[in-house]
mmCIF file of C-alpha atoms and ligand atoms in Angstrom:
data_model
loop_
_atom_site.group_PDB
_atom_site.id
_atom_site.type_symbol
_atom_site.label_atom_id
_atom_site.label_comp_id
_atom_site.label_asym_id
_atom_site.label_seq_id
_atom_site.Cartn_x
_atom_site.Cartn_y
_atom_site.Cartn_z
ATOM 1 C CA UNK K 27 -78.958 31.488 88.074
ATOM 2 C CA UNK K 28 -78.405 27.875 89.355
ATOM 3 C CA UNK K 29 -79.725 24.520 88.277
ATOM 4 C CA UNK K 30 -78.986 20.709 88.885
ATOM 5 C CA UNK K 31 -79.890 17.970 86.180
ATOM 6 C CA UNK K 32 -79.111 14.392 86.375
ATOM 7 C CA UNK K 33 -78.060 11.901 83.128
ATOM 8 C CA UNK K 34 -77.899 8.368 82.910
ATOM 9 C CA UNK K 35 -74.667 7.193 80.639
ATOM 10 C CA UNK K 36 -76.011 4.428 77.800
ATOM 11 C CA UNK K 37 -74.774 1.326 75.892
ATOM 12 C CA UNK K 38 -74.765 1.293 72.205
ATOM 13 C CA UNK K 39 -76.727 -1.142 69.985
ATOM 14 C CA UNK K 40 -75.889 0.222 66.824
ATOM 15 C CA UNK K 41 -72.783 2.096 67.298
ATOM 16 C CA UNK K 42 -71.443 5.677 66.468
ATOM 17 C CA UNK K 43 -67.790 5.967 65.054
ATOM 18 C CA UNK K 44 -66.552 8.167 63.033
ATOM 19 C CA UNK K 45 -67.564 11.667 62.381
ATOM 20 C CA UNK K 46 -68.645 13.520 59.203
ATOM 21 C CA UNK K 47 -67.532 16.623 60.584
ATOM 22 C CA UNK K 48 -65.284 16.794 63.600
ATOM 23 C CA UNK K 49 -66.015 20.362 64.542
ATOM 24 C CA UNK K 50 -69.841 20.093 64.548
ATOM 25 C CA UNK K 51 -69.968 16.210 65.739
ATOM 26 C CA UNK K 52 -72.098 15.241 62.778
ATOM 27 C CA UNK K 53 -71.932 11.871 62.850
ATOM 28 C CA UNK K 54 -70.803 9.149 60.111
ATOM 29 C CA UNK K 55 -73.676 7.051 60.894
ATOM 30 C CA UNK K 56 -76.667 6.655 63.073
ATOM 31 C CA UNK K 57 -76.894 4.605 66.059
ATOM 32 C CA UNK K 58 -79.392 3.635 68.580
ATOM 33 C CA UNK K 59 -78.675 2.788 72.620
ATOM 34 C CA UNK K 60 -80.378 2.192 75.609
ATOM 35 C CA UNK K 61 -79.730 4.798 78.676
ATOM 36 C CA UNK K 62 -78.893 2.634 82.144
ATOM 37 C CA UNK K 63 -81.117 3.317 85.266
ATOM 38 C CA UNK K 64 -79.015 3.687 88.151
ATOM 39 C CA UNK K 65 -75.437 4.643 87.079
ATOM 40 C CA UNK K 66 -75.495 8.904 86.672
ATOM 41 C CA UNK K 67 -74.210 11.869 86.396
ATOM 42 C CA UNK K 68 -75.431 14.910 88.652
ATOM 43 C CA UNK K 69 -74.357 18.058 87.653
ATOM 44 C CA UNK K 70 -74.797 21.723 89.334
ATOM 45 C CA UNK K 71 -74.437 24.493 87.378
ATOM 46 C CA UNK K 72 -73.929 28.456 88.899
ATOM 47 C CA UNK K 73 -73.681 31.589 86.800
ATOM 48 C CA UNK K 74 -71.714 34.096 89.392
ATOM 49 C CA UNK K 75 -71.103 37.331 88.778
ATOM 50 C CA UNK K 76 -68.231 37.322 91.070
ATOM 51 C CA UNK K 77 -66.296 35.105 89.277
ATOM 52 C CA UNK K 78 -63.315 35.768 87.579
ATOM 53 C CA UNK K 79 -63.397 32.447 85.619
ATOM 54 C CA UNK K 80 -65.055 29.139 85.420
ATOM 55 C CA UNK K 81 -64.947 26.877 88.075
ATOM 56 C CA UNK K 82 -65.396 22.905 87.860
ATOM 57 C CA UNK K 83 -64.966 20.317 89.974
ATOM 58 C CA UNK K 84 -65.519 16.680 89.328
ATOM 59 C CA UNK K 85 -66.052 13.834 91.555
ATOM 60 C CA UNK K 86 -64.398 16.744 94.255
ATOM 61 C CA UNK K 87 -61.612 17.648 92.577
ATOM 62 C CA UNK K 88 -61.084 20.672 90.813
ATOM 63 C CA UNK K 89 -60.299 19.815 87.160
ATOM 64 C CA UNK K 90 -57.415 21.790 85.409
ATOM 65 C CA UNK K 91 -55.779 20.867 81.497
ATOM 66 C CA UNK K 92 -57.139 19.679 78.900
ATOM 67 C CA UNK K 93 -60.428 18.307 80.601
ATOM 68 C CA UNK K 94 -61.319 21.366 81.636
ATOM 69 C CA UNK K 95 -60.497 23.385 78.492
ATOM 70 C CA UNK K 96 -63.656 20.673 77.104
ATOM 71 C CA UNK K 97 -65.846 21.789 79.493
ATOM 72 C CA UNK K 98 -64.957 25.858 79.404
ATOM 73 C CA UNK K 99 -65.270 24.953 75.668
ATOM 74 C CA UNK K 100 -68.819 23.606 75.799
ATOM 75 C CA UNK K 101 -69.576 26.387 77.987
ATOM 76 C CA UNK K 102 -68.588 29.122 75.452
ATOM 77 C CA UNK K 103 -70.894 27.814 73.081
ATOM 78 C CA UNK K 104 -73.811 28.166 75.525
ATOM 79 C CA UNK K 105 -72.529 31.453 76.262
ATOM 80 C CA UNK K 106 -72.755 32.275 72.797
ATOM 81 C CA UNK K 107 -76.355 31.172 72.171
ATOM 82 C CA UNK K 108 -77.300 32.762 75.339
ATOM 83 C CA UNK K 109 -75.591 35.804 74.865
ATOM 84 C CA UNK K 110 -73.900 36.023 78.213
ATOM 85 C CA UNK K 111 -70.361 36.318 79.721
ATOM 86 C CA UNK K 112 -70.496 35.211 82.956
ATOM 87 C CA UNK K 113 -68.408 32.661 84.923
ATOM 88 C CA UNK K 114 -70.005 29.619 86.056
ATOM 89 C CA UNK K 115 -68.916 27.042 88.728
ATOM 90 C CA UNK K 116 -69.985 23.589 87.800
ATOM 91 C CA UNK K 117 -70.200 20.573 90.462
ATOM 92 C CA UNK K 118 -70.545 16.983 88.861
ATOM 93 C CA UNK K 119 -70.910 13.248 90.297
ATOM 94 C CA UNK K 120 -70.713 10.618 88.702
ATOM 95 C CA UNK K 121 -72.606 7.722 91.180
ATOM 96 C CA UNK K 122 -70.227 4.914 89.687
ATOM 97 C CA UNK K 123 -66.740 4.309 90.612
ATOM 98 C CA UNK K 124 -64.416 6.733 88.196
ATOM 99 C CA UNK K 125 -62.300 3.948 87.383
ATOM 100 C CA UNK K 126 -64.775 1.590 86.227
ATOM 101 C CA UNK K 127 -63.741 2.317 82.756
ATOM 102 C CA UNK K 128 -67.524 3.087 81.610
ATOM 103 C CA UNK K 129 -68.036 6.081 79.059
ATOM 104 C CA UNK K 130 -68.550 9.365 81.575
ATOM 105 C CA UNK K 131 -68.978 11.641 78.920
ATOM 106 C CA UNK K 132 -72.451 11.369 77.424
ATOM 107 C CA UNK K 133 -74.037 11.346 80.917
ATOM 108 C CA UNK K 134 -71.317 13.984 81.770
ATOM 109 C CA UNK K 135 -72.426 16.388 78.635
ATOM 110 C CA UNK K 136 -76.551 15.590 78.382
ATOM 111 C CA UNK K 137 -76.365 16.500 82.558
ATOM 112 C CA UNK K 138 -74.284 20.080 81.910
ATOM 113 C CA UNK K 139 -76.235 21.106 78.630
ATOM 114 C CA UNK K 140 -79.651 20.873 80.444
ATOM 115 C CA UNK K 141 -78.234 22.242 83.882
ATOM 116 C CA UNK K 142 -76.116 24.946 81.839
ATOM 117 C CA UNK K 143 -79.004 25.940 79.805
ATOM 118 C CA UNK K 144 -82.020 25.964 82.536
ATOM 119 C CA UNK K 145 -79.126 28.456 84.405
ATOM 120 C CA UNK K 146 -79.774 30.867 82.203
ATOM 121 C CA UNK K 147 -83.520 30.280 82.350
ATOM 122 C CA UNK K 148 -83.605 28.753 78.688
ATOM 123 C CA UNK K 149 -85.830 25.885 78.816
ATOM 124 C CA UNK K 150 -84.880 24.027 75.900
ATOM 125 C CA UNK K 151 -86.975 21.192 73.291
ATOM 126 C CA UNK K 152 -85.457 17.896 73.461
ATOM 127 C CA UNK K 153 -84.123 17.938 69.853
ATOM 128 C CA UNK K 154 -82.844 21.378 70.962
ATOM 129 C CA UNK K 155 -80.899 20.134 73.843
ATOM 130 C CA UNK K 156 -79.916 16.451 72.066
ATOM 131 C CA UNK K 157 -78.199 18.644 69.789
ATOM 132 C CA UNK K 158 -76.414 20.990 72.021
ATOM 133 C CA UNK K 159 -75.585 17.790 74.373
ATOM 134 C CA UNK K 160 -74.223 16.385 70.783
ATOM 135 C CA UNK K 161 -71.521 18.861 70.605
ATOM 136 C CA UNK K 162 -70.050 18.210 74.009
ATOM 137 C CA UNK K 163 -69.718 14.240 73.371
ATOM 138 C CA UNK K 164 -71.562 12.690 70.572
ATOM 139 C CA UNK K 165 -72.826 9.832 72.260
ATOM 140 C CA UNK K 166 -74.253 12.337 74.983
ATOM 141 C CA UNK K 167 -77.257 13.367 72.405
ATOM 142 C CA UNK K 168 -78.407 9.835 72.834
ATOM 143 C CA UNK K 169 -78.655 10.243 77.122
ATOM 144 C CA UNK K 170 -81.115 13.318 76.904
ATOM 145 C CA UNK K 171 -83.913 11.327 75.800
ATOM 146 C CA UNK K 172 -85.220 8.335 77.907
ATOM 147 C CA UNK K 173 -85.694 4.463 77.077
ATOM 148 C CA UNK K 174 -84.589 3.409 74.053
ATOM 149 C CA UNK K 175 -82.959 6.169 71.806
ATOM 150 C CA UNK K 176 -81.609 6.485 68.484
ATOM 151 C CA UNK K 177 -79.681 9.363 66.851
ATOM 152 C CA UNK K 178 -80.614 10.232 63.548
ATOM 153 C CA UNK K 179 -76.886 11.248 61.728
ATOM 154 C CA UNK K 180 -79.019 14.550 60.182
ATOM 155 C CA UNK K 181 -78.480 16.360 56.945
ATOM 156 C CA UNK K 182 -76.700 19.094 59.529
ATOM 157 C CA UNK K 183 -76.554 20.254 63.103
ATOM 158 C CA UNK K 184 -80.218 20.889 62.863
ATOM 159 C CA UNK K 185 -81.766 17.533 62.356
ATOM 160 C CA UNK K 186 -78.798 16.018 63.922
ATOM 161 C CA UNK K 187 -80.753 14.811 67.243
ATOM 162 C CA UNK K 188 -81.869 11.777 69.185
ATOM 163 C CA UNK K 189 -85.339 10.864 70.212
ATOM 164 C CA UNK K 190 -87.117 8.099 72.270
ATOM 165 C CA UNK K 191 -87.894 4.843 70.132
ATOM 166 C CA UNK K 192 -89.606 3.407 73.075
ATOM 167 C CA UNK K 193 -89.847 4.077 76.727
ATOM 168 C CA UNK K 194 -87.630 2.062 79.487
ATOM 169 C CA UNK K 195 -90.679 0.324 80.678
ATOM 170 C CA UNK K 196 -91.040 -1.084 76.945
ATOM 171 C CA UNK K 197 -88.343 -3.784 77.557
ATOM 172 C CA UNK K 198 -86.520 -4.507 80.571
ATOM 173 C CA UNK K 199 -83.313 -5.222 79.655
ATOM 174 C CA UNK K 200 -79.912 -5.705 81.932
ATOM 175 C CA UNK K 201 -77.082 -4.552 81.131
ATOM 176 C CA UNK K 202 -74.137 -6.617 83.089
ATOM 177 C CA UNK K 203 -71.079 -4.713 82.629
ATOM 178 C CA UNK K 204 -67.865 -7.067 82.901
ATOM 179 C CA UNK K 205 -64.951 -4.584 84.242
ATOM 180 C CA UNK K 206 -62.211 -6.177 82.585
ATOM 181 C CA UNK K 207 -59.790 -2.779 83.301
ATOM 182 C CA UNK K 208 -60.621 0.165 85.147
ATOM 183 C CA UNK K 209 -58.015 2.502 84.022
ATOM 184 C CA UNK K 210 -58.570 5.468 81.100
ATOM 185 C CA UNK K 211 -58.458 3.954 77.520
ATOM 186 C CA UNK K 212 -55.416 4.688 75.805
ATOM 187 C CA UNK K 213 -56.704 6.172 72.904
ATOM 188 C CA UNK K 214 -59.865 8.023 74.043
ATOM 189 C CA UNK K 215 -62.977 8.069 71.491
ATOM 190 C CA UNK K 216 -62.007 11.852 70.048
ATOM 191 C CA UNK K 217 -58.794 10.804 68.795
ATOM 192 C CA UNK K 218 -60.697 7.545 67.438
ATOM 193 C CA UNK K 219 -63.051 8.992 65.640
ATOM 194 C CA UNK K 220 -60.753 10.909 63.591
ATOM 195 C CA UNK K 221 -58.944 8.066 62.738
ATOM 196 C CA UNK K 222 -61.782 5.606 61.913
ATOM 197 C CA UNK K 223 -62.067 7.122 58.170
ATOM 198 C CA UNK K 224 -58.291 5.775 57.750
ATOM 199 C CA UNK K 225 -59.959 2.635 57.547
ATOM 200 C CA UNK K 226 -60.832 0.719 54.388
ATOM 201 C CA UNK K 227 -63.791 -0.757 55.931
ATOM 202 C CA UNK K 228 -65.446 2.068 57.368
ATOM 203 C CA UNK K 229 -67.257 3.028 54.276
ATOM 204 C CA UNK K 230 -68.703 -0.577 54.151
ATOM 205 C CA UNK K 231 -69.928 -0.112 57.445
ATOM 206 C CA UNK K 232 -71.300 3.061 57.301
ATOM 207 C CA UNK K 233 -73.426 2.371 53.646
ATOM 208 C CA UNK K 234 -74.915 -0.964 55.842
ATOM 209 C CA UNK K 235 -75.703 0.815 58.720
ATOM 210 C CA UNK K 236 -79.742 1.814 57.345
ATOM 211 C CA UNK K 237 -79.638 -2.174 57.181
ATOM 212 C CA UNK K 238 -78.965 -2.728 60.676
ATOM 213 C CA UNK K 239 -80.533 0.444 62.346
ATOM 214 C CA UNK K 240 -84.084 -1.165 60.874
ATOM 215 C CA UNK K 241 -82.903 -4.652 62.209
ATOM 216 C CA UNK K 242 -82.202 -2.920 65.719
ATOM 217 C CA UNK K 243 -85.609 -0.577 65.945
ATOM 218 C CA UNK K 244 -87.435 -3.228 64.372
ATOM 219 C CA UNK K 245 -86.098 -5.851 67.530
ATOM 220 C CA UNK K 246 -86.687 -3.489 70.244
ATOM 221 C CA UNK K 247 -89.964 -2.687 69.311
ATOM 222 C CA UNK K 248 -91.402 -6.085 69.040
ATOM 223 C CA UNK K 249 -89.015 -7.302 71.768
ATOM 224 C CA UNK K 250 -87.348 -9.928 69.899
ATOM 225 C CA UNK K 251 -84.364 -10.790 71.767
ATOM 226 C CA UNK K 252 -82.572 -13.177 69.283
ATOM 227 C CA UNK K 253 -82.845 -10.632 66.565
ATOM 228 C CA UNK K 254 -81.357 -7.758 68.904
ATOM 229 C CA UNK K 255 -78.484 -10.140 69.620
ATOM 230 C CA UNK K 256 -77.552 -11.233 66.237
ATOM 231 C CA UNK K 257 -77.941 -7.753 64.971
ATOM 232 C CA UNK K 258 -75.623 -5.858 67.891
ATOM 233 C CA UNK K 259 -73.266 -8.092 68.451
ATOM 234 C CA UNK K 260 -72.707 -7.734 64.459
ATOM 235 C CA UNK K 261 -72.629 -4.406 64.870
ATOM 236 C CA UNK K 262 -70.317 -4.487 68.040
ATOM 237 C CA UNK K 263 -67.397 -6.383 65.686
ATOM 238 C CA UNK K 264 -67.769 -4.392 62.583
ATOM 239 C CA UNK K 265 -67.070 -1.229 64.460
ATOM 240 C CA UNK K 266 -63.772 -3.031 66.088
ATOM 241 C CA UNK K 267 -63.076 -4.368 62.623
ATOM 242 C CA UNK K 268 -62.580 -0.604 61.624
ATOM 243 C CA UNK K 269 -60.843 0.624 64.960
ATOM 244 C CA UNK K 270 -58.409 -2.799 64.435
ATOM 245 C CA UNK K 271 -57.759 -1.704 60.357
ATOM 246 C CA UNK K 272 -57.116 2.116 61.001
ATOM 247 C CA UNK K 273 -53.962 3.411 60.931
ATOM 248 C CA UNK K 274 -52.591 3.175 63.304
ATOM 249 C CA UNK K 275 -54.701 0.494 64.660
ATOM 250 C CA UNK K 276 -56.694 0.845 68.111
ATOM 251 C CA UNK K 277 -57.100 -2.572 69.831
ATOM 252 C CA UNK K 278 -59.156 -2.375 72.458
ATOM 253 C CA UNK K 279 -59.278 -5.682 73.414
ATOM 254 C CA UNK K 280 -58.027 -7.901 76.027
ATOM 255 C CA UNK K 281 -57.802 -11.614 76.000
ATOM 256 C CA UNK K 282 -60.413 -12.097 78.191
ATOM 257 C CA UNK K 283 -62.452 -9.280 76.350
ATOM 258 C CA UNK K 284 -61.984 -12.183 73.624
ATOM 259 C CA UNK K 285 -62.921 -15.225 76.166
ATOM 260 C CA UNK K 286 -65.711 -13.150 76.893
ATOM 261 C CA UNK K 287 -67.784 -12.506 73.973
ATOM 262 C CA UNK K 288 -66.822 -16.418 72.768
ATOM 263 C CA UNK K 289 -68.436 -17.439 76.199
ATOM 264 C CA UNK K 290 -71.487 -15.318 75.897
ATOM 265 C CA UNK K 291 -72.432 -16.836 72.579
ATOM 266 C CA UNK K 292 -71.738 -20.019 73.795
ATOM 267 C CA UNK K 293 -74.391 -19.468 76.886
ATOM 268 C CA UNK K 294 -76.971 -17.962 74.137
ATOM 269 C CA UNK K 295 -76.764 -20.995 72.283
ATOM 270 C CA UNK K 296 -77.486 -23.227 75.892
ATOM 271 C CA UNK K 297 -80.624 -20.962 75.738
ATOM 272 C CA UNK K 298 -79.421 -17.803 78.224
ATOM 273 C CA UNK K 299 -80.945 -14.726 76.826
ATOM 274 C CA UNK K 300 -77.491 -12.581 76.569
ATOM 275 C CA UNK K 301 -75.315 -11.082 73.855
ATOM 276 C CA UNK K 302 -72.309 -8.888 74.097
ATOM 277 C CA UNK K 303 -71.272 -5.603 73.201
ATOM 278 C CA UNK K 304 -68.272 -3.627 73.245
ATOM 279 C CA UNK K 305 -67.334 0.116 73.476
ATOM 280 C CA UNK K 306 -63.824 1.617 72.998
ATOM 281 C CA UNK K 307 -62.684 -0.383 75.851
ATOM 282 C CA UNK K 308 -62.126 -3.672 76.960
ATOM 283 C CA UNK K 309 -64.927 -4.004 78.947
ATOM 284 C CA UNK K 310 -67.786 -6.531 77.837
ATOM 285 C CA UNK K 311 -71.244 -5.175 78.099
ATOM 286 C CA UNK K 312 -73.257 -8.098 78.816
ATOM 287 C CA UNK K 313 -77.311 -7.235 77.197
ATOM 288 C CA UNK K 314 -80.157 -10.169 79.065
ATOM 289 C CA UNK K 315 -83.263 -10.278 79.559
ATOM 290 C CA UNK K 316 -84.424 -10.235 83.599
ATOM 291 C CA UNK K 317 -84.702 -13.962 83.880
ATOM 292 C CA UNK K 318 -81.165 -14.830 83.129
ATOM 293 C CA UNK K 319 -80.013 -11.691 84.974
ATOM 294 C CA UNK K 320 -78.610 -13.436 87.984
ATOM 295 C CA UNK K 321 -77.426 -16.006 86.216
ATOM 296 C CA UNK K 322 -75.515 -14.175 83.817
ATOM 297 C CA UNK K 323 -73.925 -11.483 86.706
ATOM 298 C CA UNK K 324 -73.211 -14.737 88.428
ATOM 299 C CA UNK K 325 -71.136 -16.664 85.701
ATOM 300 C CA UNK K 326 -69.574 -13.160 84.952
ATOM 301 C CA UNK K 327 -68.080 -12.389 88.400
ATOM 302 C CA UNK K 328 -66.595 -16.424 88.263
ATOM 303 C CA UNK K 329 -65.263 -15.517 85.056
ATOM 304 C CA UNK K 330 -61.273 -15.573 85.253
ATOM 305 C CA UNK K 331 -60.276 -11.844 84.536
ATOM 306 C CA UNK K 332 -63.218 -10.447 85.156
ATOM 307 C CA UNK K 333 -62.792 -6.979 88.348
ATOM 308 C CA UNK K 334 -66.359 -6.289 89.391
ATOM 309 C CA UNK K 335 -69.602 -6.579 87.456
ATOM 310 C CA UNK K 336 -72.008 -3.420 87.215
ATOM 311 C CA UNK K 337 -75.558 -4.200 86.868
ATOM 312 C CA UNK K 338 -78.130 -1.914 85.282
ATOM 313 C CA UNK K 339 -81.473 -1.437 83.673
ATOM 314 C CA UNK K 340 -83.233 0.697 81.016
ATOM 315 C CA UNK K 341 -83.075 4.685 82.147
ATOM 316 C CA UNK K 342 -85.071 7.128 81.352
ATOM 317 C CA UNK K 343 -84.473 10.982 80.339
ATOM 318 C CA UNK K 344 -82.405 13.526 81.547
ATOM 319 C CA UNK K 345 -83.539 15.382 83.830
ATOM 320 C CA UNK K 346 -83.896 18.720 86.099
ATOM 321 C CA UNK K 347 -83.938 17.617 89.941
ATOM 322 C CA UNK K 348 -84.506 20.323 93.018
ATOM 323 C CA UNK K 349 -81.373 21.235 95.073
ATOM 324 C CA UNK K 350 -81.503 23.625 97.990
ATOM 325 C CA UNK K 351 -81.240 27.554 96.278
HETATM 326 O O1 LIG V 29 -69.443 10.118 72.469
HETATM 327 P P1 LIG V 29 -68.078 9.634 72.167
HETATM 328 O O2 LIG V 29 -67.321 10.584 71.299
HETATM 329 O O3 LIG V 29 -67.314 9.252 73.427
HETATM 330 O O4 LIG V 29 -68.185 8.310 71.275
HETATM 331 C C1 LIG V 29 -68.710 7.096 71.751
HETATM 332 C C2 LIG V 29 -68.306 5.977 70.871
HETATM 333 C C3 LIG V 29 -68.703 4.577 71.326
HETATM 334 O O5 LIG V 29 -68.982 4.538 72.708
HETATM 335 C C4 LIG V 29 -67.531 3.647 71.051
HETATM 336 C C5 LIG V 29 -69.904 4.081 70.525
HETATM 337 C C6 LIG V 29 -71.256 4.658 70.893
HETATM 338 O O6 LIG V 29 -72.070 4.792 69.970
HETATM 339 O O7 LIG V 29 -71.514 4.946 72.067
#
């Protein structure tokens, strides 16, 4: 009654915000990400009859409040499906510093759905699993399939799933994350989803997202870099244009979130393959193609404000691994 799966965490091209209903995490909108090789989460999970309650430890320490109440949570519901009661103790890494201020949670949830779920000796579809992973952290549906992955919003929880556009090995991309802060966000993405329908513009956004989903697919799939760029770093400041006009407003920037993404343009324009994107966070996800990799990680670490740069590629699916019994 024991199983370990590992989940890469992913970057948003087309980005989720906003849900239609809270409860369910249906979302407003769909999106479409890449997953990122090298930075995951490896979760055990044990069903133990001798156990009172459940047990989970993160990065070594054992989690109590309101972080564990999401994961006891997210257990129940398996429990329910399943049709069991028992206790579980989980045991979760994350293989990138905890402070780095990059989204845990969808690696965190696709990694405890599939370990949770092969536990109990269910082997799961990957719709089936997308969508459980999807109830844990929305974003987490997108890091059970590998590559290139886009979450289709659904008419209800079950068509809401993601699924592979294309494989990593379609397009190697880099991701060059810019860790501009390290501590938690202030106003973590729950909370902000809720409030990004207090927004005027987030209808706006939401009718043009068809628009810029086929811009997206369509880029990735013939590997056109400029369109990608144009189209997600669009897509990046429309969904900060809601979070900035909600009420109250979330401003995740920094200034040098703000130097950032005016340098970055500039360097596309001198012919470096790069474009920006943000999450809720001031942190500057920096998307290039392999060439301009090192120089891009190199003008990024000179770059005054600028803690540590994280470098990774296009990951693939989640995935069960072998652990001693
Ligand atoms: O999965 P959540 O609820 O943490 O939402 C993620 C929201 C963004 O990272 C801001 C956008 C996205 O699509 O990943």
């Amino acid at each position: 009654m024991q199983a370990t799966a590992l989940a890469h965490p992913n970057i948003a091209f087309i980005k989720y915000w906003g849900n239609r209903d809270p409860e369910l995490r249906l979302p407003a909108n769909g999106s479409l990400s890449m997953n990122l090789a090298g930075l995951m989460t490896r979760t055990r999970v044990q069903f133990d009859p001798t156990l009172a309650h459940d047990q989970i430890w993160l990065n070594g320490q054992f989690l109590e409040g309101r972080a564990r109440d999401r994961v006891v949570q997210f257990l129940d519901l398996i429990r329910a499906w399943a049709g069991v009661a028992l206790a579980a103790r989980v045991e979760s890494e994350n293989n990138f510093p905890a402070g780095a201020g990059l989204a845990s949670s969808a690696a965190a949830f696709a990694a405890l759905a599939l370990a949770t779920t092969a536990a109990l000796g269910l082997h799961l579809d990957e719709p089936t699993l997308s969508r459980l992973a999807r109830r844990g952290s929305g974003s987490a549906a997108r890091s059970v399939p590998g590559g290139f992955v886009e979450w289709q919003p659904g008419r209800g929880d079950a068509d809401s799933y993601a699924f592979s556009i294309a494989p990593p090995e379609h397009w190697p991309l880099i991701d060059c994350v810019a860790v501009i802060e390290a501590t938690h966000k202030a106003v973590g993405s729950s909370e902000g989803h809720r409030l990004a329908a207090t927004s005027p513009l987030q209808s706006a956004r939401v009718v043009d997202t068809p628009r810029r989903l086929r811009l997206a697919r369509q880029a990735i799939l013939r590997r056109d870099f400029e369109a990608l760029a144009e189209v997600a770093e669009q897509d990046s400041m429309m969904m900060h244009a809601v979070m900035m006009t909600s009420h109250p407003p979330l401003i995740y920037w920094q200034g040098t979130s703000v130097d950032l993404m005016r340098a970055v343009t500039a360097w596309r324009r001198e012919g470096v393959a790069a474009f920006y994107t943000l999450d809720a966070g001031p942190n500057v996800h920096v998307i290039c193609l392999p060439q301009d990799a090192e120089t891009v990680k190199a003008r990024l670490k000179a770059f005054s404000g600028v803690k540590e740069v994280i470098v990774a590629g296009v990951g693939g699916a989640a995935r069960l691994i072998e652990t001693e019994a």
